[in-house]
Amino acid sequence: MKAVAVFPKSREVRVIDVPEPRLSSATGVRVRTLEIGVCGTDQEIAEFQHGAPPEGEDHLILGHEALGEVVQVGAQVKGLKVGDLVVPRVRRPCPHEACAACRSGNPDFCVTGDYRERGIQKAHGFCAEFFVEEEAYLHRVPAALRGVAVLTEPLTIAEKALRELEVLKRRLPWKKQPGHAVVLGAGPVGLLGAMALKRAGHDTTVYSRSPKPNAKAAVAEAVGAPYLSSKEVGAEALTGRAGPVDVVYEASGSAKAGFEVLQVLGPNGVFIFTGVPGKKEPLELDGAALLKQLVLKNQLVLGTVNASEADFQAALEDLARFQERWPGQLEAILTERHPPEDFQKVVTGKSGGIKHIIRFA
Ligand SMILES: [Zn+2]
Ligand SMILES: [Zn+2]
């Protein structure tokens, strides 16, 4: 079967021919791949800055944002049947007894760093015609979400962030309204984050580079999140529209943009970093002023990576809500579809569009 793989030693990304995976356990599920989302993480792997092949292998099959259809189930599989649509989770727990996070089903909080991630870290991904996965790592997708469920994984980033915000809210029991949220960056993670924050009741502003009009701004405003361009207004303008900034959801992957907006975070605010900066741009920071601000305003700075079972479930529920509330807007994020042969072009190209998808079958 066809698969897209990265070869770190020879620095290549190409389509390879590998044997179809077979069921090896009674709790396993064989899945025909339908769509694979491509994101900044794939770009970093394809530029050999991140990720690693499985132990003892020279290549890594890419793809961690997947949608597939079940074609075979093991004898002990209870909740899935042939024909069901599924999305897989990405991270697998580390083997260490002492890692309480992994041992309790929360590998997204792994403390040893020895976790594996399919398509990223020491485990093959889903960008192949078929993959096999344990039922425990698969989520059944309602048929109505067939066209948009490839966005489940990127939406889980926001779902995990919202889950953490729920916990953090308890430190301000007198605050009854969800407050003003700013989404930094209008890529797929940012736009999905804006939808999730709107759904959770936040007055949400999207702040990104390109001036209006553009396709990303159109999606943001169609879901009721006003869009401001950093080329037209400075970060201080963010406090003008809906009052102090209570939450920043950073999805730009730019350290410079992140720290600029951190400076306008309001009292008792929470700043959530989700992006991994790709390029190292020079950054000047007045560290003393920043620390003074964090202290005098009771602020929190939080990083978040990957997602748990609960976040995938929440993402699937939210995709259905978004579809109903903002018809056509999830589809508007999925701007480009490509054959597997185009993976390298997609991942290294500076083509337009919002979200690029590799389509099998
Ligand atoms: Zn991704
Ligand atoms: Zn662990």
Coordinates of C-alpha atoms and ligand atoms in Angstrom, one line a residue:
M1 CA 0.0 0.0 0.0
K2 CA 0.9 3.6 -0.4
A3 CA 2.3 5.6 2.5
V4 CA 4.0 9.0 2.9
A5 CA 7.2 8.8 4.9
V6 CA 10.0 11.0 6.0
F7 CA 13.6 9.6 6.0
P8 CA 15.7 11.8 8.4
K9 CA 19.1 10.4 7.4
S10 CA 18.7 11.0 3.6
R11 CA 16.5 14.1 4.3
E12 CA 13.7 13.0 2.1
V13 CA 9.9 13.0 2.2
R14 CA 8.3 10.6 -0.3
V15 CA 5.6 8.1 -1.1
I16 CA 6.7 4.5 -0.3
D17 CA 5.2 1.1 -0.8
V18 CA 4.8 -0.9 2.4
P19 CA 2.8 -4.1 3.3
E20 CA -0.7 -3.5 4.5
P21 CA -0.9 -3.7 8.3
R22 CA -2.8 -6.7 9.7
L23 CA -4.8 -7.1 12.9
S24 CA -2.4 -8.5 15.6
S25 CA -4.7 -8.4 18.6
A26 CA -8.4 -9.3 19.4
T27 CA -8.9 -5.7 20.5
G28 CA -7.4 -4.2 17.3
V29 CA -9.2 -2.4 14.5
R30 CA -8.1 -2.1 10.8
V31 CA -9.0 1.2 9.3
R32 CA -9.0 2.5 5.7
T33 CA -7.7 6.1 5.7
L34 CA -10.0 8.7 4.2
E35 CA -8.3 12.0 5.0
I36 CA -5.2 13.3 6.7
G37 CA -4.8 16.9 7.9
V38 CA -1.4 18.6 7.4
C39 CA -0.2 21.1 10.0
G40 CA 2.9 23.0 11.2
T41 CA 4.0 19.9 13.2
D42 CA 4.3 18.0 9.9
Q43 CA 6.2 20.8 8.4
E44 CA 8.7 20.7 11.3
I45 CA 9.1 16.9 10.9
A46 CA 9.6 17.3 7.1
E47 CA 12.2 19.9 7.8
F48 CA 13.9 17.5 10.2
Q49 CA 13.6 19.7 13.2
H50 CA 11.2 17.5 15.2
G51 CA 10.0 13.9 15.5
A52 CA 11.8 10.5 15.2
P53 CA 11.2 7.1 13.4
P54 CA 10.2 4.1 15.4
E55 CA 13.2 2.4 17.2
G56 CA 15.5 0.6 14.7
E57 CA 13.8 2.0 11.5
D58 CA 15.1 4.6 9.0
H59 CA 11.7 6.2 8.3
L60 CA 8.6 7.6 9.9
I61 CA 5.2 7.3 8.2
L62 CA 3.7 10.8 8.7
G63 CA 0.2 11.9 9.5
H64 CA -1.4 12.4 13.0
E65 CA -4.7 14.1 12.1
A66 CA -6.7 11.3 10.6
L67 CA -10.2 10.3 9.6
G68 CA -10.8 6.7 8.5
E69 CA -13.4 4.0 8.0
V70 CA -13.3 0.7 9.9
V71 CA -12.8 -2.3 7.5
Q72 CA -12.1 -5.1 10.1
V73 CA -12.5 -5.5 13.8
G74 CA -10.8 -8.0 16.3
A75 CA -13.0 -10.6 18.1
Q76 CA -13.1 -8.6 21.3
V77 CA -13.9 -5.2 19.8
K78 CA -17.2 -4.1 21.4
G79 CA -17.9 -0.5 20.3
L80 CA -17.0 -0.4 16.7
K81 CA -18.2 -2.2 13.5
V82 CA -17.2 -2.4 9.9
G83 CA -18.3 0.8 8.1
D84 CA -18.0 3.1 11.2
L85 CA -16.0 6.4 10.8
V86 CA -13.3 6.9 13.3
V87 CA -10.6 9.3 14.4
P88 CA -7.5 8.1 16.3
R89 CA -5.8 9.8 19.3
V90 CA -2.1 10.6 18.8
R91 CA -0.1 10.1 21.9
R92 CA 0.6 6.7 23.5
P93 CA 1.7 6.4 27.2
C94 CA 5.3 6.0 28.3
P95 CA 6.2 2.6 29.8
H96 CA 7.4 3.9 33.2
E97 CA 5.6 2.7 36.4
A98 CA 6.4 5.9 38.1
C99 CA 4.6 8.1 35.6
A100 CA 1.3 8.7 37.3
A101 CA 0.0 10.7 34.4
C102 CA 0.5 7.9 31.8
R103 CA -0.6 5.2 34.3
S104 CA -3.9 7.1 34.9
G105 CA -4.8 7.5 31.2
N106 CA -3.4 11.1 30.8
P107 CA -0.3 10.7 28.6
D108 CA -0.8 14.3 27.4
F109 CA 0.6 15.2 30.8
C110 CA 3.5 12.6 30.7
V111 CA 6.4 13.6 32.9
T112 CA 9.2 11.3 31.5
G113 CA 9.1 12.3 27.9
D114 CA 9.2 8.7 26.8
Y115 CA 5.7 8.8 25.3
R116 CA 5.2 7.9 21.6
E117 CA 3.1 9.9 19.2
R118 CA 1.7 8.4 16.0
G119 CA 3.1 10.2 13.0
I120 CA 5.4 12.3 15.2
Q121 CA 7.5 10.5 17.8
K122 CA 8.7 6.9 17.4
A123 CA 5.5 5.5 16.1
H124 CA 4.3 5.4 12.5
G125 CA 1.4 7.8 11.6
F126 CA -1.8 7.4 9.6
C127 CA -0.8 8.8 6.2
A128 CA -1.1 5.4 4.5
E129 CA -4.0 3.7 2.7
F130 CA -4.7 1.6 5.9
F131 CA -3.7 1.6 9.6
V132 CA -4.3 -0.6 12.5
E133 CA -5.1 0.7 16.0
E134 CA -6.4 -0.5 19.3
E135 CA -10.1 0.2 19.8
A136 CA -9.2 2.1 23.0
Y137 CA -7.5 4.8 21.0
L138 CA -10.3 5.3 18.4
H139 CA -13.3 7.6 18.6
R140 CA -16.4 6.8 16.6
V141 CA -17.5 9.7 14.4
P142 CA -21.2 10.4 13.6
A143 CA -21.8 10.0 9.8
A144 CA -23.0 13.7 9.7
L145 CA -19.4 14.8 10.5
R146 CA -17.8 12.9 7.5
G147 CA -16.9 16.1 5.8
V148 CA -15.3 17.9 8.7
A149 CA -14.1 15.3 11.2
V150 CA -10.5 15.6 10.0
L151 CA -10.6 18.8 12.1
T152 CA -11.1 16.8 15.3
E153 CA -7.4 16.6 16.3
P154 CA -6.6 20.3 15.8
L155 CA -9.8 21.2 17.7
T156 CA -8.7 19.0 20.7
I157 CA -6.0 21.6 21.4
A158 CA -8.7 24.1 22.2
E159 CA -10.8 21.5 24.1
K160 CA -7.9 20.7 26.4
A161 CA -7.3 24.5 26.9
L162 CA -11.0 25.0 27.8
R163 CA -10.8 22.1 30.2
E164 CA -7.9 23.7 32.0
L165 CA -9.6 27.1 32.0
E166 CA -12.6 25.5 33.7
V167 CA -10.2 24.5 36.6
L168 CA -8.6 27.9 36.6
K169 CA -11.9 29.7 36.8
R170 CA -12.4 28.4 40.3
R171 CA -9.8 30.8 41.6
L172 CA -12.2 33.7 40.7
P173 CA -15.5 32.4 42.1
W174 CA -17.1 35.9 42.0
K175 CA -16.6 36.2 38.2
K176 CA -19.9 35.1 36.6
Q177 CA -19.2 35.8 32.9
P178 CA -16.6 33.9 30.7
G179 CA -15.1 37.3 29.7
H180 CA -13.1 38.6 26.8
A181 CA -10.9 36.1 24.9
V182 CA -8.3 37.0 22.2
V183 CA -7.2 34.4 19.7
L184 CA -3.7 35.1 18.4
G185 CA -3.3 33.7 14.9
A186 CA -6.0 32.7 12.4
G187 CA -4.7 29.4 11.1
P188 CA -6.9 26.3 11.6
V189 CA -5.9 26.0 15.3
G190 CA -6.8 29.6 15.8
L191 CA -10.1 29.6 14.0
L192 CA -11.2 26.3 15.7
G193 CA -10.1 27.9 19.0
A194 CA -12.2 31.0 18.3
M195 CA -15.2 28.8 17.6
A196 CA -14.6 26.8 20.8
L197 CA -14.2 30.0 22.9
K198 CA -17.4 31.5 21.4
R199 CA -19.2 28.3 22.1
A200 CA -18.0 28.5 25.7
G201 CA -19.5 32.0 26.0
H202 CA -16.4 34.2 25.6
D203 CA -16.6 37.5 23.8
T204 CA -13.9 36.6 21.3
T205 CA -11.5 38.7 19.1
V206 CA -9.2 37.2 16.5
Y207 CA -5.8 39.0 16.1
S208 CA -3.7 38.0 13.2
R209 CA -1.2 39.3 10.6
S210 CA -3.0 39.7 7.2
P211 CA -5.2 42.7 6.8
K212 CA -8.8 42.2 5.8
P213 CA -10.4 41.0 3.5
N214 CA -9.1 37.5 3.6
A215 CA -10.5 34.0 3.9
K216 CA -9.4 33.5 7.5
A217 CA -11.0 36.8 8.6
A218 CA -14.2 35.9 6.8
V219 CA -14.5 32.6 8.9
A220 CA -13.7 34.5 12.1
E221 CA -16.3 37.1 11.5
A222 CA -18.9 34.6 10.3
V223 CA -18.7 32.9 13.7
G224 CA -19.1 36.3 15.5
A225 CA -15.4 36.9 16.4
P226 CA -14.3 40.4 15.1
Y227 CA -10.9 40.2 13.3
L228 CA -8.1 42.7 13.8
S229 CA -4.9 42.7 11.8
S230 CA -1.5 43.3 13.6
K231 CA -0.4 45.1 10.4
E232 CA -3.1 47.7 11.0
V233 CA -3.4 48.0 14.8
G234 CA -1.1 47.4 17.7
A235 CA -1.8 44.8 20.5
E236 CA -3.1 47.6 22.8
A237 CA -6.1 48.0 20.5
L238 CA -7.3 44.6 21.7
T239 CA -8.4 46.1 25.0
G240 CA -10.4 48.8 23.2
R241 CA -13.2 46.6 21.9
A242 CA -14.5 44.4 24.6
G243 CA -12.6 45.5 27.7
P244 CA -9.7 43.9 29.5
V245 CA -8.4 40.7 28.0
D246 CA -9.2 37.8 30.3
V247 CA -7.9 35.0 28.1
V248 CA -5.4 34.8 25.3
Y249 CA -5.4 31.7 23.1
E250 CA -2.1 31.8 21.3
A251 CA -2.1 29.8 18.0
S252 CA 0.4 31.8 15.9
G253 CA 3.6 29.9 16.7
S254 CA 5.4 33.3 16.9
A255 CA 7.2 34.1 20.1
K256 CA 7.4 37.7 19.2
A257 CA 3.7 38.0 18.6
G258 CA 3.0 36.0 21.8
F259 CA 5.0 38.2 24.1
E260 CA 3.6 41.4 22.5
V261 CA 0.1 40.3 23.3
L262 CA 1.0 39.0 26.7
Q263 CA 1.8 42.6 27.6
V264 CA -1.9 43.6 27.1
L265 CA -3.3 40.7 29.2
G266 CA -5.8 42.1 31.7
P267 CA -6.0 41.6 35.5
N268 CA -6.3 38.0 36.6
G269 CA -5.9 36.9 33.0
V270 CA -4.7 33.6 31.6
F271 CA -2.4 33.4 28.6
I272 CA -2.4 30.0 26.9
F273 CA 0.5 29.1 24.5
T274 CA -0.3 26.3 22.0
G275 CA 2.1 27.1 19.1
V276 CA 5.6 25.9 18.8
P277 CA 7.7 28.6 17.3
G278 CA 9.4 27.4 14.1
K279 CA 11.9 30.1 13.3
K280 CA 14.1 31.8 15.8
E281 CA 13.3 35.5 15.5
P282 CA 15.2 38.0 17.6
L283 CA 13.1 39.0 20.6
E284 CA 13.7 41.8 23.1
L285 CA 11.9 41.5 26.4
D286 CA 11.8 43.8 29.4
G287 CA 11.9 40.8 31.8
A288 CA 11.5 42.9 34.9
A289 CA 8.5 44.7 33.6
L290 CA 6.9 41.5 32.5
L291 CA 7.4 39.8 35.9
K292 CA 6.1 42.9 37.6
Q293 CA 3.0 42.7 35.4
L294 CA 2.5 39.0 36.1
V295 CA 2.7 39.6 39.8
L296 CA 0.7 42.8 40.2
K297 CA -2.1 41.4 37.9
N298 CA -2.3 37.8 39.3
Q299 CA -1.7 36.5 35.8
L300 CA -1.1 32.9 34.6
V301 CA 0.9 31.8 31.6
L302 CA 0.1 28.2 30.5
G303 CA 1.4 25.9 27.9
T304 CA -0.7 23.1 26.5
V305 CA 0.2 20.1 24.3
N306 CA -1.7 17.2 22.9
A307 CA -5.0 16.0 24.2
S308 CA -6.8 13.3 26.2
E309 CA -9.7 10.9 25.5
A310 CA -12.1 13.5 27.0
D311 CA -10.8 16.2 24.7
F312 CA -11.4 14.1 21.6
Q313 CA -14.9 13.3 22.8
A314 CA -15.5 17.0 23.5
A315 CA -14.1 18.0 20.0
L316 CA -16.5 15.6 18.2
E317 CA -19.5 17.0 20.2
D318 CA -18.3 20.6 19.4
L319 CA -17.9 19.9 15.7
A320 CA -21.6 18.9 15.6
R321 CA -22.5 22.1 17.5
F322 CA -20.4 24.3 15.2
Q323 CA -22.0 22.8 12.1
E324 CA -25.4 23.6 13.4
R325 CA -24.6 27.1 14.7
W326 CA -22.4 28.2 11.8
P327 CA -23.3 26.2 8.7
G328 CA -20.5 26.0 6.2
Q329 CA -17.8 27.6 8.3
L330 CA -15.9 24.4 9.2
E331 CA -15.9 23.4 5.5
A332 CA -14.6 26.9 4.8
I333 CA -11.4 26.1 6.8
L334 CA -10.8 23.0 4.6
T335 CA -9.6 24.9 1.6
E336 CA -7.3 22.5 -0.2
R337 CA -7.4 18.7 -0.9
H338 CA -4.4 16.9 -2.4
P339 CA -3.3 13.4 -3.4
P340 CA -0.6 11.7 -1.1
E341 CA 2.0 12.3 -3.8
D342 CA 1.7 16.1 -3.1
F343 CA 2.6 15.8 0.6
Q344 CA 6.0 17.3 0.3
K345 CA 4.7 20.1 -1.8
V346 CA 1.9 20.8 0.6
V347 CA 4.2 20.7 3.7
T348 CA 7.0 22.8 2.4
G349 CA 5.0 25.1 0.0
K350 CA 3.9 28.6 0.9
S351 CA 0.6 28.1 -0.9
G352 CA -2.5 30.0 0.2
G353 CA -5.6 28.5 1.7
I354 CA -6.2 27.7 5.3
K355 CA -6.2 23.9 6.0
H356 CA -4.6 21.4 3.6
I357 CA -5.8 17.8 3.5
I358 CA -4.4 14.7 2.0
R359 CA -7.2 12.6 0.6
F360 CA -6.9 8.8 0.1
A361 CA -9.3 6.6 -1.9
Ligands
ZN1 ZN -1.3 18.7 13.7
ZN2 ZN 4.5 9.0 31.0

